[in-house]
């Protein structure tokens, strides 16, 4: 059928082809939603009953609405209730700011509207990060790894692709997996590993967007601006520094030939040295001390052993 539509007043006029009393009829009409956010307006129904010269009037009545959420939007099932898709939360940080090092990137996202199967979240700005084209995700909250696939294969919903993301040239591409939904107002936290470049860099801003059933405009992701491994702002993604000795000195307790001699080494680095890190001091030639894989050393605070 056809109806009369006046966009300026939001009025739809339907003409009956003949209905029965006490029978509910459903009418569906498609419109284009407002470009921005809007609260559902009050909608009324009125009418007239065709009666010849003088029609009978059906008094106006406010129409009831579902009042339920839709696509994660509160009252989203109410007519012309609209919301602009956005990330309520988008944060990213790293575990290691040192050149050539393995680096765990941690991402937190939450949207105000559901993302559904096939929607794509793109994170860009991981400048010079080194990783395979398909990176393994580790879910840290709300099974975040299971809702995404890398979208690289012909069948993006294959089991092999689940829990991975597509990577290339500093861009991470996450496709919502088959049968999965990124629920609105729910924080999803996941991590993946890259390798840092071999040269120091300041790192740029990291951005995020989404495409598919909804479009989320590109926006900057929040950075931690906190230290990592003792490096100021080292938790900011792709901020990379070269580890160096800020102090490296050595002296001895005696120059007497054949005497026991205590060598005192002073070291200071621009980053923390986690347990298992090593420092090699070479060039100590000419001693009479035999090879010993368990040589006793003393250090302040037991820092070395």
Tab-separated table of C-alpha atoms in Angstrom:
chain	number	residue	atom	x	y	z
A	1	UNK	CA	0.000	0.000	0.000
A	2	UNK	CA	0.870	3.667	0.027
A	3	UNK	CA	0.743	6.369	2.664
A	4	UNK	CA	1.063	10.136	2.654
A	5	UNK	CA	4.194	11.451	4.383
A	6	UNK	CA	4.981	15.027	5.400
A	7	UNK	CA	8.554	15.138	6.647
A	8	UNK	CA	8.442	18.685	8.020
A	9	UNK	CA	5.680	17.781	10.497
A	10	UNK	CA	6.461	14.079	10.852
A	11	UNK	CA	2.935	13.130	9.801
A	12	UNK	CA	1.961	9.858	8.121
A	13	UNK	CA	-1.548	9.458	6.675
A	14	UNK	CA	-2.825	5.923	6.009
A	15	UNK	CA	-5.968	5.217	3.974
A	16	UNK	CA	-7.992	2.166	4.912
A	17	UNK	CA	-8.814	-0.449	2.301
A	18	UNK	CA	-11.338	-1.911	4.741
A	19	UNK	CA	-10.625	-3.325	8.210
A	20	UNK	CA	-12.546	-5.357	10.788
A	21	UNK	CA	-13.448	-4.231	14.303
A	22	UNK	CA	-11.461	-5.838	17.090
A	23	UNK	CA	-8.647	-6.957	14.758
A	24	UNK	CA	-5.115	-5.604	15.128
A	25	UNK	CA	-3.318	-4.622	11.934
A	26	UNK	CA	0.406	-4.015	11.582
A	27	UNK	CA	1.809	-1.375	9.253
A	28	UNK	CA	5.509	-1.034	8.458
A	29	UNK	CA	7.029	2.095	6.948
A	30	UNK	CA	10.717	2.929	6.404
A	31	UNK	CA	12.206	6.335	7.171
A	32	UNK	CA	15.741	7.660	7.494
A	33	UNK	CA	16.729	8.433	11.073
A	34	UNK	CA	18.005	11.873	12.116
A	35	UNK	CA	21.703	12.458	11.525
A	36	UNK	CA	22.328	13.028	15.226
A	37	UNK	CA	21.089	11.941	18.611
A	38	UNK	CA	17.423	12.406	19.470
A	39	UNK	CA	15.039	11.397	22.237
A	40	UNK	CA	11.962	9.572	20.996
A	41	UNK	CA	9.203	12.152	20.362
A	42	UNK	CA	5.628	11.761	21.589
A	43	UNK	CA	3.678	10.025	18.822
A	44	UNK	CA	-0.130	10.225	18.569
A	45	UNK	CA	-2.748	8.466	16.461
A	46	UNK	CA	-6.033	10.035	15.342
A	47	UNK	CA	-8.448	9.301	12.534
A	48	UNK	CA	-11.790	9.655	10.885
A	49	UNK	CA	-14.255	6.925	9.925
A	50	UNK	CA	-15.574	7.294	6.368
A	51	UNK	CA	-19.334	7.840	6.733
A	52	UNK	CA	-20.358	9.750	3.640
A	53	UNK	CA	-21.292	13.421	4.084
A	54	UNK	CA	-20.332	13.554	7.751
A	55	UNK	CA	-17.431	11.397	8.976
A	56	UNK	CA	-17.027	10.185	12.536
A	57	UNK	CA	-13.845	11.361	14.297
A	58	UNK	CA	-11.447	9.107	16.248
A	59	UNK	CA	-9.977	11.300	18.968
A	60	UNK	CA	-6.203	11.489	19.160
A	61	UNK	CA	-4.448	9.030	21.457
A	62	UNK	CA	-0.843	8.878	22.547
A	63	UNK	CA	0.716	5.728	21.145
A	64	UNK	CA	2.407	3.302	23.521
A	65	UNK	CA	6.064	2.447	22.959
A	66	UNK	CA	8.155	-0.623	23.912
A	67	UNK	CA	10.465	1.236	26.312
A	68	UNK	CA	13.130	-1.445	25.901
A	69	UNK	CA	16.759	-1.363	24.835
A	70	UNK	CA	17.708	-2.093	21.240
A	71	UNK	CA	21.257	-2.593	19.937
A	72	UNK	CA	22.386	-1.776	23.460
A	73	UNK	CA	20.782	1.675	23.388
A	74	UNK	CA	18.480	2.483	26.321
A	75	UNK	CA	14.921	2.901	24.982
A	76	UNK	CA	16.340	2.161	21.549
A	77	UNK	CA	13.140	0.356	20.491
A	78	UNK	CA	11.113	3.572	20.887
A	79	UNK	CA	10.327	5.326	17.578
A	80	UNK	CA	13.029	7.735	16.371
A	81	UNK	CA	15.124	7.353	19.533
A	82	UNK	CA	18.584	7.720	18.024
A	83	UNK	CA	22.141	7.626	19.265
A	84	UNK	CA	25.388	8.499	17.495
A	85	UNK	CA	27.733	5.518	17.603
A	86	UNK	CA	30.906	6.151	19.584
A	87	UNK	CA	33.482	4.510	21.791
A	88	UNK	CA	32.638	5.241	25.419
A	89	UNK	CA	36.061	3.857	26.337
A	90	UNK	CA	39.116	3.331	24.145
A	91	UNK	CA	42.459	2.962	25.876
A	92	UNK	CA	45.738	1.351	24.890
A	93	UNK	CA	49.064	0.790	26.629
A	94	UNK	CA	52.241	-1.243	26.388
A	95	UNK	CA	54.416	-3.314	28.700
A	96	UNK	CA	57.885	-2.607	27.325
A	97	UNK	CA	59.361	0.568	25.762
A	98	UNK	CA	62.822	-0.863	24.937
A	99	UNK	CA	64.268	-1.346	21.461
A	100	UNK	CA	64.007	-4.849	19.924
A	101	UNK	CA	62.013	-6.107	22.919
A	102	UNK	CA	58.864	-8.210	23.050
A	103	UNK	CA	56.045	-5.849	23.924
A	104	UNK	CA	52.538	-6.709	25.143
A	105	UNK	CA	49.915	-4.235	23.920
A	106	UNK	CA	46.748	-4.046	26.065
A	107	UNK	CA	43.508	-2.616	24.649
A	108	UNK	CA	40.265	-1.647	26.427
A	109	UNK	CA	37.190	-0.719	24.392
A	110	UNK	CA	33.498	-0.097	25.105
A	111	UNK	CA	30.895	1.222	22.666
A	112	UNK	CA	27.516	2.863	23.243
A	113	UNK	CA	25.894	0.698	20.538
A	114	UNK	CA	26.220	-3.031	19.863
A	115	UNK	CA	28.741	-4.127	17.238
A	116	UNK	CA	27.544	-7.243	15.432
A	117	UNK	CA	28.957	-10.044	13.308
A	118	UNK	CA	31.082	-8.682	10.479
A	119	UNK	CA	31.612	-5.221	11.964
A	120	UNK	CA	35.259	-4.161	11.931
A	121	UNK	CA	37.242	-2.300	14.593
A	122	UNK	CA	40.460	-0.734	13.291
A	123	UNK	CA	43.300	0.457	15.527
A	124	UNK	CA	46.036	2.439	13.783
A	125	UNK	CA	49.244	4.153	14.851
A	126	UNK	CA	51.358	1.213	16.057
A	127	UNK	CA	54.262	2.726	14.164
A	128	UNK	CA	57.050	0.276	13.247
A	129	UNK	CA	55.704	-2.501	15.484
A	130	UNK	CA	56.815	-5.914	14.214
A	131	UNK	CA	54.323	-8.792	14.170
A	132	UNK	CA	52.918	-11.546	11.973
A	133	UNK	CA	49.966	-10.720	9.737
A	134	UNK	CA	47.681	-12.601	12.142
A	135	UNK	CA	48.253	-11.818	15.817
A	136	UNK	CA	46.925	-13.931	18.669
A	137	UNK	CA	44.615	-12.151	21.101
A	138	UNK	CA	44.573	-12.866	24.816
A	139	UNK	CA	41.233	-12.117	26.431
A	140	UNK	CA	41.524	-10.310	29.756
A	141	UNK	CA	37.883	-9.314	30.349
A	142	UNK	CA	34.510	-10.478	28.993
A	143	UNK	CA	36.118	-13.110	26.720
A	144	UNK	CA	37.319	-10.320	24.481
A	145	UNK	CA	39.475	-12.676	22.416
A	146	UNK	CA	36.491	-14.831	21.465
A	147	UNK	CA	34.358	-12.032	19.999
A	148	UNK	CA	36.902	-11.168	17.312
A	149	UNK	CA	38.418	-12.861	14.270
A	150	UNK	CA	41.148	-11.658	11.918
A	151	UNK	CA	38.910	-11.564	8.838
A	152	UNK	CA	41.860	-12.607	6.675
A	153	UNK	CA	40.499	-15.875	5.255
A	154	UNK	CA	37.714	-16.308	2.730
A	155	UNK	CA	35.568	-17.631	5.556
A	156	UNK	CA	36.098	-15.013	8.237
A	157	UNK	CA	34.118	-17.136	10.646
A	158	UNK	CA	36.426	-20.143	10.569
A	159	UNK	CA	37.413	-21.485	13.969
A	160	UNK	CA	41.086	-20.924	13.126
A	161	UNK	CA	40.512	-17.179	12.723
A	162	UNK	CA	38.689	-16.738	16.043
A	163	UNK	CA	40.761	-15.082	18.746
A	164	UNK	CA	43.075	-13.358	16.297
A	165	UNK	CA	43.436	-9.980	14.623
A	166	UNK	CA	44.825	-8.932	11.255
A	167	UNK	CA	48.009	-6.828	11.444
A	168	UNK	CA	50.003	-4.856	8.915
A	169	UNK	CA	51.926	-1.567	8.722
A	170	UNK	CA	50.993	-0.465	12.232
A	171	UNK	CA	47.279	-1.233	11.826
A	172	UNK	CA	45.279	-3.840	13.757
A	173	UNK	CA	41.980	-4.964	12.210
A	174	UNK	CA	39.465	-6.871	14.360
A	175	UNK	CA	36.344	-8.402	12.793
A	176	UNK	CA	33.431	-9.331	15.062
A	177	UNK	CA	33.214	-13.140	14.861
A	178	UNK	CA	30.214	-15.080	13.613
A	179	UNK	CA	27.403	-15.281	16.151
A	180	UNK	CA	29.173	-12.785	18.429
A	181	UNK	CA	28.205	-9.305	19.617
A	182	UNK	CA	30.324	-6.593	21.162
A	183	UNK	CA	27.672	-5.555	23.670
A	184	UNK	CA	27.145	-1.859	24.278
A	185	UNK	CA	28.414	-0.312	27.517
A	186	UNK	CA	30.532	-3.399	28.208
A	187	UNK	CA	34.307	-3.147	28.597
A	188	UNK	CA	36.285	-5.615	26.491
A	189	UNK	CA	39.954	-5.958	27.391
A	190	UNK	CA	42.472	-7.951	25.380
A	191	UNK	CA	46.188	-7.987	24.648
A	192	UNK	CA	48.529	-9.083	21.884
A	193	UNK	CA	52.282	-9.173	21.453
A	194	UNK	CA	54.504	-7.296	19.034
A	195	UNK	CA	58.237	-6.673	18.828
A	196	UNK	CA	59.578	-3.157	19.130
A	197	UNK	CA	61.708	-1.588	16.374
A	198	UNK	CA	65.485	-1.496	16.729
A	199	UNK	CA	65.617	2.300	16.858
A	200	UNK	CA	64.233	4.701	19.443
A	201	UNK	CA	61.102	6.643	18.533
A	202	UNK	CA	58.685	9.041	20.181
A	203	UNK	CA	55.580	7.186	19.032
A	204	UNK	CA	52.526	8.933	17.684
A	205	UNK	CA	48.899	8.968	18.716
A	206	UNK	CA	46.928	5.744	18.342
A	207	UNK	CA	43.461	6.006	16.767
A	208	UNK	CA	40.406	3.770	16.566
A	209	UNK	CA	37.282	3.537	14.437
A	210	UNK	CA	34.570	1.044	13.524
A	211	UNK	CA	32.724	0.254	10.312
A	212	UNK	CA	29.921	-2.049	9.277
A	213	UNK	CA	26.376	-2.019	10.657
A	214	UNK	CA	27.314	1.235	12.384
A	215	UNK	CA	30.022	3.767	11.672
A	216	UNK	CA	32.156	5.089	14.521
A	217	UNK	CA	34.292	8.055	13.533
A	218	UNK	CA	38.040	7.883	14.017
A	219	UNK	CA	39.074	9.089	17.470
A	220	UNK	CA	42.237	9.163	19.554
A	221	UNK	CA	42.747	6.350	22.063
A	222	UNK	CA	43.669	7.227	25.637
A	223	UNK	CA	47.297	6.653	26.589
A	224	UNK	CA	48.427	5.805	30.157
A	225	UNK	CA	51.257	8.382	30.423
A	226	UNK	CA	52.828	6.261	33.140
A	227	UNK	CA	56.242	4.639	33.538
A	228	UNK	CA	57.106	1.166	32.285
A	229	UNK	CA	60.346	-0.547	33.275
A	230	UNK	CA	61.329	2.710	34.945
A	231	UNK	CA	61.032	4.730	31.724
A	232	UNK	CA	58.854	7.823	32.006
A	233	UNK	CA	55.763	7.541	29.775
A	234	UNK	CA	57.080	4.131	28.780
A	235	UNK	CA	53.567	2.675	28.841
A	236	UNK	CA	52.535	4.854	25.876
A	237	UNK	CA	52.237	2.661	22.805
A	238	UNK	CA	55.275	2.608	20.518
A	239	UNK	CA	57.226	5.054	22.621
A	240	UNK	CA	60.575	3.277	22.317
A	241	UNK	CA	63.951	4.047	23.928
A	242	UNK	CA	67.326	2.407	23.665
A	243	UNK	CA	68.525	0.930	26.982
A	244	UNK	CA	71.871	2.474	27.963
A	245	UNK	CA	74.271	2.629	30.869
A	246	UNK	CA	74.047	6.103	32.359
A	247	UNK	CA	76.904	5.187	34.698
A	248	UNK	CA	79.457	2.394	34.127
A	249	UNK	CA	82.633	2.617	36.221
A	250	UNK	CA	85.086	0.178	37.805
A	251	UNK	CA	87.916	0.453	40.341
A	252	UNK	CA	90.047	-1.822	42.519
A	253	UNK	CA	91.152	-2.158	46.126
A	254	UNK	CA	94.864	-2.889	45.567
A	255	UNK	CA	97.456	-2.729	42.809
A	256	UNK	CA	99.869	-5.167	44.542
A	257	UNK	CA	100.834	-8.089	42.300
A	258	UNK	CA	99.540	-11.450	43.537
A	259	UNK	CA	97.259	-9.849	46.149
A	260	UNK	CA	93.543	-10.451	46.542
A	261	UNK	CA	91.863	-7.525	44.839
A	262	UNK	CA	88.283	-6.371	45.207
A	263	UNK	CA	86.952	-4.889	41.978
A	264	UNK	CA	84.137	-2.413	42.565
A	265	UNK	CA	81.708	-1.905	39.707
A	266	UNK	CA	79.153	0.921	39.640
A	267	UNK	CA	76.277	0.631	37.173
A	268	UNK	CA	73.233	2.744	36.444
A	269	UNK	CA	70.848	2.205	33.545
A	270	UNK	CA	68.051	4.333	32.100
A	271	UNK	CA	65.606	1.446	32.624
A	272	UNK	CA	64.871	-1.304	35.081
A	273	UNK	CA	66.650	-4.632	34.693
A	274	UNK	CA	64.016	-7.286	35.478
A	275	UNK	CA	65.052	-10.528	37.130
A	276	UNK	CA	66.985	-12.647	34.632
A	277	UNK	CA	68.563	-9.690	32.826
A	278	UNK	CA	72.360	-9.906	32.461
A	279	UNK	CA	75.280	-7.479	32.492
A	280	UNK	CA	78.581	-8.630	30.978
A	281	UNK	CA	81.816	-6.917	32.016
A	282	UNK	CA	84.646	-7.838	29.656
A	283	UNK	CA	88.353	-7.032	29.398
A	284	UNK	CA	89.335	-8.175	32.915
A	285	UNK	CA	92.440	-9.974	31.601
A	286	UNK	CA	95.561	-11.150	33.451
A	287	UNK	CA	94.013	-12.400	36.702
A	288	UNK	CA	94.996	-15.678	38.334
A	289	UNK	CA	91.373	-16.473	39.208
A	290	UNK	CA	90.302	-19.729	37.512
A	291	UNK	CA	87.037	-20.208	35.642
A	292	UNK	CA	84.112	-20.296	38.061
A	293	UNK	CA	80.464	-20.318	37.065
A	294	UNK	CA	79.462	-19.565	40.656
A	295	UNK	CA	81.840	-16.752	41.618
A	296	UNK	CA	80.755	-14.885	44.761
A	297	UNK	CA	79.667	-11.291	44.169
A	298	UNK	CA	78.298	-8.700	46.558
A	299	UNK	CA	75.886	-6.021	45.380
A	300	UNK	CA	73.803	-3.266	46.984
A	301	UNK	CA	70.386	-4.562	47.813
A	302	UNK	CA	71.272	-7.932	46.357
A	303	UNK	CA	70.590	-6.508	42.914
A	304	UNK	CA	72.982	-8.882	41.177
A	305	UNK	CA	73.965	-12.454	41.839
